[in-house]
Each structure stands twice: as C-alpha cells, then as structure tokens.
Coordinates of C-alpha atoms and ligand atoms in Angstrom, one line a residue:
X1 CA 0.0 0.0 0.0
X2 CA 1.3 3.6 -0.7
X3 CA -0.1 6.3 1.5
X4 CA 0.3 8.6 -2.0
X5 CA -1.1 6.8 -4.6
X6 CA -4.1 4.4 -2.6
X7 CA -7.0 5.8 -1.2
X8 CA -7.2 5.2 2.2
X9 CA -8.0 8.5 4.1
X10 CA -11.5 9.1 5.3
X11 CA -13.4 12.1 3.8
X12 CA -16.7 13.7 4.2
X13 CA -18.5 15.9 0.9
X14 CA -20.7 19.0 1.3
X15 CA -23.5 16.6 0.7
X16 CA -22.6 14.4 3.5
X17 CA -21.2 11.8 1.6
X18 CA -18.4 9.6 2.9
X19 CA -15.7 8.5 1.0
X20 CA -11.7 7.1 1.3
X21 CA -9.1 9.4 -1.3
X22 CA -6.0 9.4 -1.8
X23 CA -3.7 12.6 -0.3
X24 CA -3.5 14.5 -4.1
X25 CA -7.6 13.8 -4.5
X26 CA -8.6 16.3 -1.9
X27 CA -9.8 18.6 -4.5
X28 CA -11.6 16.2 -6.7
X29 CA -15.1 17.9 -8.1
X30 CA -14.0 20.7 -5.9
X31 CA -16.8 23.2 -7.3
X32 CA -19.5 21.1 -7.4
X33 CA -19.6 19.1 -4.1
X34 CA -16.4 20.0 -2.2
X35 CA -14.9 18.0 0.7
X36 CA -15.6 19.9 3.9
X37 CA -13.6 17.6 6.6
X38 CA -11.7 14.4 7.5
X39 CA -13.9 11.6 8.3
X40 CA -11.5 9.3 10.8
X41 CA -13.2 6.9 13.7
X42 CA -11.0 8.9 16.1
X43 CA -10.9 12.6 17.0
X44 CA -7.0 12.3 17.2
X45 CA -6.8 10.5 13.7
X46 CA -8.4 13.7 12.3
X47 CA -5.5 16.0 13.8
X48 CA -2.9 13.7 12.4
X49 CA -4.5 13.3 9.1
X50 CA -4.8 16.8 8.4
X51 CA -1.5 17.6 9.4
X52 CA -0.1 14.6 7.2
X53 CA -2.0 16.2 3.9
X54 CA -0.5 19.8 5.2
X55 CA 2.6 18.1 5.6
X56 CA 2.6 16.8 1.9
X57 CA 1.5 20.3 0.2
X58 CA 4.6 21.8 2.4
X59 CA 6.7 19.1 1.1
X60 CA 6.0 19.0 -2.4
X61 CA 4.0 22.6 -3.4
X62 CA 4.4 25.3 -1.4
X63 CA 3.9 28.6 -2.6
X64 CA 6.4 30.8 -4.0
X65 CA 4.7 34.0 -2.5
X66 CA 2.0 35.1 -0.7
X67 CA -0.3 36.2 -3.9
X68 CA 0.1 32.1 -5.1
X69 CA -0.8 31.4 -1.9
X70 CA -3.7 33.3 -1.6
X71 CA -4.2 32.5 -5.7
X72 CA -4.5 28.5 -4.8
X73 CA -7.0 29.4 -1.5
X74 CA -9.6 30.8 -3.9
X75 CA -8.8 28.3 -7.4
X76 CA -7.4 25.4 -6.3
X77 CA -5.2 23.0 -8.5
X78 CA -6.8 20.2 -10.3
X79 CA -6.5 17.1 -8.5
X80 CA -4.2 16.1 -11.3
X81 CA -2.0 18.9 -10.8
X82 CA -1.7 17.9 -7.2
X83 CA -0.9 14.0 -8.1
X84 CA 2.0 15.2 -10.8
X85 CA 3.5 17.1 -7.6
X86 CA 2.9 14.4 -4.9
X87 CA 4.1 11.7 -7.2
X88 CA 7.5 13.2 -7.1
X89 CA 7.8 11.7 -3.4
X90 CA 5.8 8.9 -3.7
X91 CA 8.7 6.7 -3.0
X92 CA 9.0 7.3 0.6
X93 CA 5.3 6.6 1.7
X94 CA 5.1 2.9 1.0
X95 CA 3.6 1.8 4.2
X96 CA 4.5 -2.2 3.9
X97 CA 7.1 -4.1 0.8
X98 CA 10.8 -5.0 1.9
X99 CA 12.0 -1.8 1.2
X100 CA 11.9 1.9 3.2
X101 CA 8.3 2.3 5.0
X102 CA 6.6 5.2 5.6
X103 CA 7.4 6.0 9.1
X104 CA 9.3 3.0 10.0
X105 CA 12.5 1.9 10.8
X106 CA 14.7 0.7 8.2
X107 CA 16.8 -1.9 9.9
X108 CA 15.0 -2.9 13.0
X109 CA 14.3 -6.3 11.7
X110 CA 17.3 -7.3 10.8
X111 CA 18.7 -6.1 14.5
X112 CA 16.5 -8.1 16.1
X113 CA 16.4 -11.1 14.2
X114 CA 18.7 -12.9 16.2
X115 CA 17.0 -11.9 19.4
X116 CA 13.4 -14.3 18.7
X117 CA 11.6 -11.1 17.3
X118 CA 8.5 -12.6 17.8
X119 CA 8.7 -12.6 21.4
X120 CA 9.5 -9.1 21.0
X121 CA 6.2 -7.9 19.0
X122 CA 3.5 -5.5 20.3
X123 CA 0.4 -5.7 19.7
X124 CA -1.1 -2.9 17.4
X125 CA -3.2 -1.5 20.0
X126 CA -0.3 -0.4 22.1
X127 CA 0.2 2.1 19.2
X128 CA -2.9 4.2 20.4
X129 CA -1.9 6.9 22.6
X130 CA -4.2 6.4 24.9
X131 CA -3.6 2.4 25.1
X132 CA -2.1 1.5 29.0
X133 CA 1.8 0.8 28.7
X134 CA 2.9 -2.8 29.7
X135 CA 3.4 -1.8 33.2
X136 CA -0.3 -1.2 33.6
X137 CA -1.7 -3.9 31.9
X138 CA 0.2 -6.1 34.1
X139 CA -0.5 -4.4 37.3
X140 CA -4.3 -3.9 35.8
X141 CA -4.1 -0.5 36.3
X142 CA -5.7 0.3 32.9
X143 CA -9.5 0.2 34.5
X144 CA -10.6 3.4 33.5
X145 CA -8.9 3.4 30.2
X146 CA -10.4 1.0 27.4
X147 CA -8.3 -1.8 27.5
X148 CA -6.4 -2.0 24.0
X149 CA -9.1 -4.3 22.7
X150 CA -7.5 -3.3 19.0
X151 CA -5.6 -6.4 17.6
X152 CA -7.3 -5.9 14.3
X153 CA -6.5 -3.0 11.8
X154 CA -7.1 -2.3 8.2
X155 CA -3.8 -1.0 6.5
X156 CA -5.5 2.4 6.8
X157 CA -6.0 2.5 10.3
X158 CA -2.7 1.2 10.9
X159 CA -0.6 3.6 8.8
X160 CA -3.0 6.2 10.9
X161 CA -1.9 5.4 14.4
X162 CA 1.4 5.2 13.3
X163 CA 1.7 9.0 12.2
X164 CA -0.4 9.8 15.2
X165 CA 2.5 8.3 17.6
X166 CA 5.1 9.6 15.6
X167 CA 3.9 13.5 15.2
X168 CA 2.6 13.7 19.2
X169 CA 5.2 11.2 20.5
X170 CA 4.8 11.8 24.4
X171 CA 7.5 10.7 26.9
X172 CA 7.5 7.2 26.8
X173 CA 10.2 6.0 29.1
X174 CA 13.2 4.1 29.2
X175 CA 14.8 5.7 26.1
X176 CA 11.4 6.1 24.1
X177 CA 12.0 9.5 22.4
X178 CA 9.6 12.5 21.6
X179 CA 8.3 14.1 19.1
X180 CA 10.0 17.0 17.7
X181 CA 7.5 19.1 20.0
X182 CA 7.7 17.0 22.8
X183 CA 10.1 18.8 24.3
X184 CA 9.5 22.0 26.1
X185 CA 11.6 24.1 28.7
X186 CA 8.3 24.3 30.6
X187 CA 6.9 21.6 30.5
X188 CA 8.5 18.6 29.4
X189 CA 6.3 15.1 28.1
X190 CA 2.8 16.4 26.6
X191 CA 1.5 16.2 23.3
X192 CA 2.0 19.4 21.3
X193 CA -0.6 21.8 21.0
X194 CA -1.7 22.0 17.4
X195 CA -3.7 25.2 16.1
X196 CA -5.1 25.4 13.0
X197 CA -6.5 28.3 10.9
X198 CA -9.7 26.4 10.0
X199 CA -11.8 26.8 6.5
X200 CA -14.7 26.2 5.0
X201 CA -13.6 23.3 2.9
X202 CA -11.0 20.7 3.4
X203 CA -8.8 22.3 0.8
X204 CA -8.5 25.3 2.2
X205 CA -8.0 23.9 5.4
X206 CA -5.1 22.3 4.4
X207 CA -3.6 25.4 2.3
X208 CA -4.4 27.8 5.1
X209 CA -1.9 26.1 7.0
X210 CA 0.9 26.0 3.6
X211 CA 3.6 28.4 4.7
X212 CA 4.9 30.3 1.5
X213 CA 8.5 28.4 0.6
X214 CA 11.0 30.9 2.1
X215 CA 9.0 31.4 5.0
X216 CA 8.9 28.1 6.0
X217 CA 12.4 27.3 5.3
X218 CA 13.8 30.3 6.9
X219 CA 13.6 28.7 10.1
X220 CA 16.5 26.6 9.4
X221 CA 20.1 26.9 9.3
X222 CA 20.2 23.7 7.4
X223 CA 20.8 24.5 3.5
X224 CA 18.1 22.4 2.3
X225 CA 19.4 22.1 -1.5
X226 CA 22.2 20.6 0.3
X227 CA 20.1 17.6 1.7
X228 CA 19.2 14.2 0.3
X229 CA 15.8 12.6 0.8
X230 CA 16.5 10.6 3.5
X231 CA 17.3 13.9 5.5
X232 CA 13.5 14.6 4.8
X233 CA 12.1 11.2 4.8
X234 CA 14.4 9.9 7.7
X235 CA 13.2 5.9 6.6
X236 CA 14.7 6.1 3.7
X237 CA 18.1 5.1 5.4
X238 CA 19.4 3.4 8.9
X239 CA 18.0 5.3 11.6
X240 CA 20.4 8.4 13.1
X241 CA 19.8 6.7 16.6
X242 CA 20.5 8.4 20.2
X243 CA 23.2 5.6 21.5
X244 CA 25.8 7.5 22.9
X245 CA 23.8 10.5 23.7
X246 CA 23.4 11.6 19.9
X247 CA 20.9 14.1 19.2
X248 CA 18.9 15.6 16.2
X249 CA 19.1 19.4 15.7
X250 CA 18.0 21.6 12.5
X251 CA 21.3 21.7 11.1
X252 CA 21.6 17.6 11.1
X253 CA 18.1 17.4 9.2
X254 CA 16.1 18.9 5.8
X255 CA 13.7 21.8 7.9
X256 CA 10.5 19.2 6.0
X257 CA 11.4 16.9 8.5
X258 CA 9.0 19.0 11.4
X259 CA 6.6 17.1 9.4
X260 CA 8.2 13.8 9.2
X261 CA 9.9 13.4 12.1
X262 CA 10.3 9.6 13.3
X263 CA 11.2 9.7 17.1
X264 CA 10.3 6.0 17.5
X265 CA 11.6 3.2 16.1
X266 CA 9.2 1.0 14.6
X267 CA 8.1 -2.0 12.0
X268 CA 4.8 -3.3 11.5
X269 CA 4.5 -6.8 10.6
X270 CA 1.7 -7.7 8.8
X271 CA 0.1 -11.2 9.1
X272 CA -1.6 -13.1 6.8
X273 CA -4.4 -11.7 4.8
X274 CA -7.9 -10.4 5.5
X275 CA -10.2 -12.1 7.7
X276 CA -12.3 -10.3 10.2
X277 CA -13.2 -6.1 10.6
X278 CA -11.1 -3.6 11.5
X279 CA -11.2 -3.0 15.4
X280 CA -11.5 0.7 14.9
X281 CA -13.2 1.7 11.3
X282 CA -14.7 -1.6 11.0
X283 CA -13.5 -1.7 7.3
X284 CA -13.7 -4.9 5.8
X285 CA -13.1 -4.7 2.1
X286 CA -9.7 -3.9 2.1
X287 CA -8.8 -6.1 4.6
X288 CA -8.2 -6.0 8.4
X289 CA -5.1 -7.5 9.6
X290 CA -4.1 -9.1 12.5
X291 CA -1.0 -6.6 13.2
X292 CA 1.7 -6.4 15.5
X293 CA 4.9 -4.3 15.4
X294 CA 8.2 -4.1 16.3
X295 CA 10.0 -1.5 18.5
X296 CA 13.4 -0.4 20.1
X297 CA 14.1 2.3 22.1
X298 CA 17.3 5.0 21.5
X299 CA 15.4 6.2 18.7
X300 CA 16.0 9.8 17.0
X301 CA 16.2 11.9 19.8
X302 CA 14.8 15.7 18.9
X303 CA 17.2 18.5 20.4
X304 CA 17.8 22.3 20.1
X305 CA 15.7 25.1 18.6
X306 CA 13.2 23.1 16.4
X307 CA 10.0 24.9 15.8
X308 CA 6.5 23.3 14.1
X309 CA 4.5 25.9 11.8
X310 CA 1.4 25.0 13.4
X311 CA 2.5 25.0 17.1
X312 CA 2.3 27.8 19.8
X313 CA 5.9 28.3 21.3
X314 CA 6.4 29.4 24.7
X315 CA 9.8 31.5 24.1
X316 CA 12.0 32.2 27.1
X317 CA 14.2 35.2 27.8
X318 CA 17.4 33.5 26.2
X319 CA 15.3 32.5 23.0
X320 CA 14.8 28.7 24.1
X321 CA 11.7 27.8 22.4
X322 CA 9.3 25.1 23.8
X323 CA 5.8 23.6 22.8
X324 CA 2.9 24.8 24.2
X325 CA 1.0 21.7 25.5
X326 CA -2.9 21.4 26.2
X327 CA -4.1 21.6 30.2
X328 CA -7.1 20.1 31.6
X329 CA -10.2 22.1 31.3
X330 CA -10.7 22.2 27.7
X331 CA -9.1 25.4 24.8
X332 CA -11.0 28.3 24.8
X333 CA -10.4 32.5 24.9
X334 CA -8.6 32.6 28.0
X335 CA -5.6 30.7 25.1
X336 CA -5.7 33.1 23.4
X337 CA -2.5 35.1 24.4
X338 CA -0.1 32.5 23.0
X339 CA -2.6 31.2 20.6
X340 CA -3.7 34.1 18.9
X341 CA -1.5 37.0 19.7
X342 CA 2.1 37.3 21.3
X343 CA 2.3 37.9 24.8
X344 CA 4.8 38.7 26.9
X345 CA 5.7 38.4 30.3
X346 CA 8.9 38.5 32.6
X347 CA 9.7 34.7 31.9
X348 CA 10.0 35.4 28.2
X349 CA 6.8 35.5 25.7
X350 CA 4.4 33.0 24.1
X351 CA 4.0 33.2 20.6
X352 CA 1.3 32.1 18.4
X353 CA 1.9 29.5 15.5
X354 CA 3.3 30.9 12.2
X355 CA 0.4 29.8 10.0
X356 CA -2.1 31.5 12.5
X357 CA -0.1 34.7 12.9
X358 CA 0.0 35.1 8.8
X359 CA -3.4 34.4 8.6
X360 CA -4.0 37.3 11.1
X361 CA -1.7 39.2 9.2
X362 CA -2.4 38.5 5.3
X363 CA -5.9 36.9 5.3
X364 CA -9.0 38.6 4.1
X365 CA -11.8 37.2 6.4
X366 CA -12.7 35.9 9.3
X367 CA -12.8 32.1 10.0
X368 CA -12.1 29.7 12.7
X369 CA -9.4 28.2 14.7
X370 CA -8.8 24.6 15.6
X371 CA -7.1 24.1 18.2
X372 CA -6.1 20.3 19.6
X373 CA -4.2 17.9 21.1
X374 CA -3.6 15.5 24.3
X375 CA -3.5 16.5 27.5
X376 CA -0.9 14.1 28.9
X377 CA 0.0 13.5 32.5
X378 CA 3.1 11.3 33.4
X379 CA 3.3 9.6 29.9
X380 CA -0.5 9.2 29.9
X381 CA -3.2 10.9 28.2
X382 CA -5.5 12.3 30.4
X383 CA -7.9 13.0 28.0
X384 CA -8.0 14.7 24.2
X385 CA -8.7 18.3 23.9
X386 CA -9.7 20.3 21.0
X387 CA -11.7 23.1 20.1
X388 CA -12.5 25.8 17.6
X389 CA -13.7 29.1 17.9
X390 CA -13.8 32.5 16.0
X391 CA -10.1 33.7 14.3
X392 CA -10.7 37.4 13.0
X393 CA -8.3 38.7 10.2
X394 CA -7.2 42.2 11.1
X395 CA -5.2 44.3 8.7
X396 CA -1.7 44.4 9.2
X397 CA -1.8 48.2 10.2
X398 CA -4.0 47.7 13.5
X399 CA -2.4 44.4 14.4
X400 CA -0.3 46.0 17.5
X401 CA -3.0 47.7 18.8
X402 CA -5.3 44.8 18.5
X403 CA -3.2 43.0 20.4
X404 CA -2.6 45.1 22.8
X405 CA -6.5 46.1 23.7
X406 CA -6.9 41.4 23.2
X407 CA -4.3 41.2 25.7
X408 CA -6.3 43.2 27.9
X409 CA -9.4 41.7 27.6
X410 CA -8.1 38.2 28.3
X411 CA -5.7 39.7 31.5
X412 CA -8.8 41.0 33.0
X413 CA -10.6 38.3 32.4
X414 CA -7.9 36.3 33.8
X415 CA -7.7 38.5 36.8
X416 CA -11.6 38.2 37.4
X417 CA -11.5 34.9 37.2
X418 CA -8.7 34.8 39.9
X419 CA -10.4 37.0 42.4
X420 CA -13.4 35.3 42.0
X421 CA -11.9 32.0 43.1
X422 CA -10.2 33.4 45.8
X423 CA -13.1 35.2 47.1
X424 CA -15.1 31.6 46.9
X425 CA -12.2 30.0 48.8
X426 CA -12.4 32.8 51.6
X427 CA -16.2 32.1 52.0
X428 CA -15.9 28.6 52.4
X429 CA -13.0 28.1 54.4
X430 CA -11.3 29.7 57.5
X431 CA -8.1 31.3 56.6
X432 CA -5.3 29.3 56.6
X433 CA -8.0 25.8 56.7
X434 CA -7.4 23.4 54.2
X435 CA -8.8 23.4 51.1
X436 CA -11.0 20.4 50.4
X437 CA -12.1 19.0 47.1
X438 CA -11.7 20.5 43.9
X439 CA -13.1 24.2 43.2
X440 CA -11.6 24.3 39.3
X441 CA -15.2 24.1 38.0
X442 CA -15.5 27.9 39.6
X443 CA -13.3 29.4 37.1
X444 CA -14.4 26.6 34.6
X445 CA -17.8 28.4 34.8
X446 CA -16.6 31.5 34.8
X447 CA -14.4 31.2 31.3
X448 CA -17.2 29.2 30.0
X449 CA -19.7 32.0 30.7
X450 CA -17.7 35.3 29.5
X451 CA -17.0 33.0 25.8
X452 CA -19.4 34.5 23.4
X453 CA -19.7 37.8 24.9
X454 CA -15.8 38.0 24.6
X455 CA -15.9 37.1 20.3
X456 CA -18.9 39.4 20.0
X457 CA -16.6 42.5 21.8
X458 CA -13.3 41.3 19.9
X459 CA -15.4 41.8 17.0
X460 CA -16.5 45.1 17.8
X461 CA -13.5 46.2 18.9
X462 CA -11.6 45.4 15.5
X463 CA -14.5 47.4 13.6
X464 CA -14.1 50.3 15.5
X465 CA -10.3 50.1 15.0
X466 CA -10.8 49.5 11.4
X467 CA -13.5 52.7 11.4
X468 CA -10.9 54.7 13.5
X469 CA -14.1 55.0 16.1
X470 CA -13.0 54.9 19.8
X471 CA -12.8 51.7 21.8
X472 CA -13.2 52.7 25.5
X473 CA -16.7 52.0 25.4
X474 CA -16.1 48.5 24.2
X475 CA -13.6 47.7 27.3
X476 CA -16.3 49.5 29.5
X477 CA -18.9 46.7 28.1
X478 CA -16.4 43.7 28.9
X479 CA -15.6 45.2 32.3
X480 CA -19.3 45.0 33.4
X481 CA -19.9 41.9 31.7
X482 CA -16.6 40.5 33.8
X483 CA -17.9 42.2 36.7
X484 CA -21.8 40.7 36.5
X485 CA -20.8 36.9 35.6
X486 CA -18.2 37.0 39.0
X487 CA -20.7 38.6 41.2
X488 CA -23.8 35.9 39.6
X489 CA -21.7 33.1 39.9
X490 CA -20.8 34.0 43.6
X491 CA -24.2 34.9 44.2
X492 CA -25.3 31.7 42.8
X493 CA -23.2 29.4 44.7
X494 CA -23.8 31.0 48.1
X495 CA -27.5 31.4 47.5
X496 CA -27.8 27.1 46.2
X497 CA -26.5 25.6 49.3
X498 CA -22.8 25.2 48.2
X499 CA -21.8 27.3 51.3
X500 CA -24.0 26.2 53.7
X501 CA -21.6 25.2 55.8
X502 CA -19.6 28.2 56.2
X503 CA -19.9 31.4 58.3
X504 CA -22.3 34.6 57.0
X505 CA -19.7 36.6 58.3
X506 CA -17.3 35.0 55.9
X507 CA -19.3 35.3 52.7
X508 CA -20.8 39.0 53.5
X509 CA -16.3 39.5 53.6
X510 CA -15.6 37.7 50.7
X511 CA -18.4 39.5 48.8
X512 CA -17.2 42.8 49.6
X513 CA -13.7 42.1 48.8
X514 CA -14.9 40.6 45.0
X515 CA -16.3 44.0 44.5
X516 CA -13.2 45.7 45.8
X517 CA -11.1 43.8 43.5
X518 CA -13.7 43.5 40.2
X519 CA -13.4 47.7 40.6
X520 CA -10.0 48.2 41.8
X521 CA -7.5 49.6 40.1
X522 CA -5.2 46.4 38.8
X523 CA -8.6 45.6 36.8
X524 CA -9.0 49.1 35.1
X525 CA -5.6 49.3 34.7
X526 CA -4.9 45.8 33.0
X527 CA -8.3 46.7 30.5
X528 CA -6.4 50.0 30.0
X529 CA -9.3 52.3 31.5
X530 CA -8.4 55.3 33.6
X531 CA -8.9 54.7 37.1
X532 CA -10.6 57.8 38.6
X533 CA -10.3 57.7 42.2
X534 CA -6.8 57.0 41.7
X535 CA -6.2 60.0 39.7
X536 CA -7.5 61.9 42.0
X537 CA -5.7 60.4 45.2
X538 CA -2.6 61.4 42.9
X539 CA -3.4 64.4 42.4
X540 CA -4.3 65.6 46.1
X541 CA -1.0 63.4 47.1
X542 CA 1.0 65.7 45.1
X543 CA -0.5 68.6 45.9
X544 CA 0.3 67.9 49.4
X545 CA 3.8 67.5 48.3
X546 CA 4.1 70.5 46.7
X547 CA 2.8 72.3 49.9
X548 CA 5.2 70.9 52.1
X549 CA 8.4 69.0 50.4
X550 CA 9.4 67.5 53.6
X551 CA 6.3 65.1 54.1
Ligands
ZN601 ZN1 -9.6 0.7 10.1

C-alpha cells in the first residue's frame, strides 16, 4: 500500500457523503460538491490526518509568494495537478514491501532477528496513545482506560496510528523519544498543542496552514538544497539513533522533517491476509489484519531550537523555544494570548503559530481556529482536547493595537477569574483551613460563561479600530460583563446551598472584597481604562507634596 497513490484516508463531501481518497484527491469535483472535513473513527486521527495532507503540500508545493498562496486558497489546483506534484515523493510513503516504510524503521528487523523477534512484537493496540503501557496492563491499572481491545487494523488505520504516535510522541520511558515538539523548557512530556486556521472546505484547510516556501524554510540553518531525501524522509536510510547521547538538531536534518519526524523506532508486521473487521473503522473490504509491530528504544532523539508551523511556542528570555502543551479544562479564549496573539511576560513571551499569525496578518476574512491535542499526565493521556472558535483577520496596520487592547481583555478576564476564586475559597474556608475537594469548576464556569460575549466585543472592537471609532466604550462593556458573571456566579453558589456550611460573616467578607477587586485599580488598569479615584488620590498626594516638600 502507498499512502500517496491508494485511497485510504476518510473524507466527508458538502453533501454528507463519505468516502476514502488518496492525499493529491482532496480537491476532486471541488466546485460542485467539495470536501468539507476528515472523516476518521478517532478525534485524534483527524488532527494527524490533516497535518499529514499539510505536511505533503509543504513538502512538495508550497507557494512561492504570498499572492500564489492566496491565488490556490480561492482556485485550487486540479486534482491532477496535485498527483503530478505528490508523485515526485511517492517513494517514501510505502507503508509495507521489503523496502523503506513510511514512518518506520529501516533496519530494525534485521537487528532483532537474532534476538526471537517474535517474542519481541506488540500488539497494534499499544500504538494508540491512549492504550495502558505494559506496566499497567500487568499491574491492571488500565481500568478506567479502554483496555487496548484493537488487535485488528485495516492497512489504513494502521498507517494512521502510526503517524499519530510519531507526530505527538509523548515521553515514553526508558529511552522512548519525543516528538519534535515534545520537548519544552516548561513543561517537558505532553502532546503538542496543534492550532489550525480552520476553512470552510477541506482544501483550504489544508492550504491555510501551507507556509509560502522561504518562510517556511527560513527557520532553518540547514541548507536544504544541500540535503538528500532521507534527511526529509528519515526511513529512507538506517535510523540516526541516540546511543551514545546523539541528538537531532535543525542543522543535522532537511527543515521538511517538522513534518516527518520519526522519534520511535518501529516496523509493523503484517500477518496473513484479510479475515475479520477492523477494530476501529470496521472496514472490511480492504482487509483487516491481525497486526503487531516491532519497537526499540534509543530512537532519534529531537534537540535544540526546532519549531513546528502550526504550534504555539512558549519562548523564554534566552530564546529557548518550547511547545505549548494542552491543560485540563478544555481550549477556549482565555488561550488566546499565546494562541492568537504574542504575549509577553517576565519569563519570556508566548508566541502564536506561524500559519495563524500570517493568517491574522495577510488573510482577508474571518474564519475559525482549531485548536487540539492530548493532555498528557506522566506519559498518559489524560484526556483529548480540541476546540474551535472564531479567528478574526485584522489588517496588518492595527495588528499591534489589537493585540494590545486582546491582551487586555483576556488579563482582565484572567484577573476576574482569579479573584473570583479566591473570594469563593475565603467564603468557604477559614483562613489558613485546608482546602477540600476540587473548586476548578469555579473558574471553569466562569471562562465558560464570558466566551461568546468576549468574540462578539473582539469583534466590535476590531471594527471600530478599522472605522478609527473609539474603543473605550467596548472595554467599558467587557468590564461589566466581567464584573456581573463574577458577582452571579458567587451569588449563585452562596445562595444554592454550596456554602452552607460556612460562616455569613465569611461570605458578606468575601463578597465585599470581590467588589473591591472587580473595581479596583489592577482591573481598570490591566483593561487600560483610567482609574478615577486613583487619579485623583494622585493628584491631592502631590498637591500635598508640593505644599510641604518634607512630608
Ligand atoms: Zn480501520
């Protein structure tokens, strides 16, 4: 099977129809019933699967400037078109044969011949991310996970999971190396945050996310015309292992390789042909196999500045970049500095990915972002998170001061939400009591609440840049919708019976102090609103200064 030239990923029409293409068919009768989205069994197949097809346009047709770019976006090519330029690498995606295989290692099975291989094979499932490692199946640890029941998988599946591991590649242990975004000088272990600019149709979703060709490769000190294939398509030649401490940097690699990056090493084997469903699509036709696989530790092991195109990077003070990784609690605005626009802070700054910051920058109206990924705790997924939401263009000339006025939306937001869970915590326990149970689904509420009203007053507030119209009113409007979801939600969870245990005393304390805070003059200051009383207290303080210079 080659993951070029066989149809095998999962694809839903305009007019709900599902159907299996191959990568270069994704604009097939684009005009009359275009694709709209992937159509995988999995939530996570869909975020590898579109990064694989934005992986290949990269690979093989990026854009020479912005106006092909934006040229392609509104005519696509013709599915022919796309097939002449995919073809040209169609050598490096066979996903079984005796030869190179997509994504898997080239001499593994010759190293372990000698060492009973068989003994040494994994069952497919245990590709999964979310599958329980050995350690937990043993120790039957894996309860609340579904046990890997997947022994059987079509070729398409199989080839699926397989990119999935290798483009999130958590920590694995014992030698078991990450992705190329695994690694973060914050956080180290997750699965990468992915962001997306997201389009109406799966062909511009895909060439949204197509970085022109000097852009992209600018991020590289590697000379790219001086690399051969297998720099791109590591398969294509023995694996450049981490024995001996060896690592991978830009300069050892072509820049594609973000895409293609093989931290593990791994062969399937492929049994005997066709007899029962696959345990995840339930595809029958083409065959499910009963598949295991092969693996070594010591595998390519990721260092130094690498950066992803459609990552948010978390930049510190000496220029170290790192991954931004999902949390619990689900994607939403309060991302957004990182996500959507730079922010800054005394650590260093957080930087959105470059696809979404040139969509902000040169794209012509507004869409969505998709954001995913797994939230991963100790080598384990806690759970998958992914969102979309509104992603307004702005043009290029009001971009700082859009940011600046975003960043004080979320902060403030951000600061609300803070207070407000302090104030809680005061009503409910004595000061310096411990804190019992788990009072995240406060601020949960809270973010969850303030979402649309904050897209509506982003919106507005990009107009009335655009029509050179003031914005104070706008920040005015979020502060009192801030200030009215804290005060309901307190209101609402003293008045229900959630305090009943504490002291009246406590909560008429706490309540005051929410007010003091929701209208003191950190929050005016972070939305950038003048603080009155302050002024004033400034101005009478000097005053009495100037009266006596002594005091
Ligand atoms: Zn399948």
């Amino acid at each position: 099977m080659n993951l070029i030239q066989d149809r095998w990923i999962p694809v839903r029409r305009k007019s709900g129809a599902l159907e299996r293409i191959a990568p270069w068919q994704v604009t097939d009768r684009h005009s009359e019933d275009p694709f709209v989205g992937l159509a995988a069994p999995r939530p996570d197949f869909n975020g590898a699967l579109i990064q694989f097809l934005i992986g290949i346009l990269q690979t093989t047709c990026a854009p020479l400037n912005v106006f092909e770019w934006k040229g392609k976006l509104a005519s696509p090519p013709s599915s022919e078109e796309l097939h002449k330029a995919f073809t040209t690498v169609a050598m490096a995606f066979d996903l079984d044969g005796d030869g190179p295989r997509f994504m898997q290692d080239l001499t593994l099975v010759n190293e372990l011949a000698d060492k009973e291989s068989v003994k040494l094979a994994n069952e497919i499932g245990q590709l999964l991310i979310e599958a329980p490692g050995v350690q937990a199946l043993e120790k039957n640890k894996d309860l609340f996970i579904k046990r890997a029941q997947t022994k059987r998988l079509c070729p398409f599946c199989a080839a699926t999971a397989l990119f999935t591991l290798q483009t999130n590649a958590p920590a694995g242990g014992q030698g078991n190396r990450m992705g190329i975004r695994g690694k973060s000088s914050v956080i180290s272990g997750g699965g990468p945050l992915t962001t997306l600019v997201l389009g109406k149709t799966l062909w511009a979703t895909c060439w949204l996310n197509v970085l022109e060709k000097n852009d992209f490769l600018s991020s590289t000190a590697a000379d790219a015309r001086k690399l051969l294939q297998s720099d791109r398509f590591s398969w294509l030649a023995p694996t450049r292992t981490s024995e001996g401490g060896r690592a991978t940097t830009p300069n050892d690699c072509h820049p594609d390789q973000v895409y293609w990056a093989m931290p593990r090493r791994i062969r399937l084997i492929f049994d005997e042909p066709p007899i029962a469903a696959c345990d995840i699509c339930g595809e029958k036709e083409n065959g499910a196999e009963s598949c295991t696989y092969l693996a070594k530790n010591l595998g390519t092991n990721f260092e130094g500045p690498w950066k992803h195109p459609l990552t948010p990077y978390f930049i510190t003070a000496d220029g170290t970049p790192g991954a931004l990784h999902p949390k619990p609690g689900g994607i939403g605005y309060r991302h957004w500095l990182g996500m959507v626009v730079s922010n800054a802070s005394g650590k260093g700054r957080k930087e959105p990915a470059r696809t979404v910051a040139r969509y902000l920058r040169d794209g012509e109206e507004d869409l969505q972002l998709w954001a995913f990924g797994y939230d991963m705790a100790n080598m384990k997924a806690r759970s998958w998170q992914e969102s979309t939401m509104p992603l307004l263009e702005c043009p290029a000339q009001f971009i700082g001061v859009y940011s600046t006025h975003i960043t004080g939306l979320v902060s403030a937001a951000d600061l609300a939400s803070i207070e407000l869970l302090a104030q809680v915590k005061k009503a409910l326990f004595r000061t310096g009591a411990e804190v019992r149970g788990d009072l995240s689904f406060v601020t949960y509420r809270f973010w969850q609440e303030t979402e649309a009203p904050f897209y509506g007053n982003v919106h507005r507030l990009r107009d009335a840049l655009i029509a050179g119209s003031e914005v104070d009113s706008i920040l005015v409007e979020w502060h009192r919708i801030l200030v009215s979801h804290a005060e309901h939600i307190f209101d609402d969870l003293s008045q229900n019976g959630s305090f009943d245990a504490a002291d009246p005393k406590r909560i008429a304390t706490a309540w005051r102090d929410l007010r003091q805070s929701l209208h003191g003059r950190k929050m005016k200051e972070t939305l950038g609103l003048p603080f009155e009383k302050l002024r004033e207290k400034r101005v009478r303080a000097r005053r009495r200064k100037d009266a006596d210079p002594e005091s």
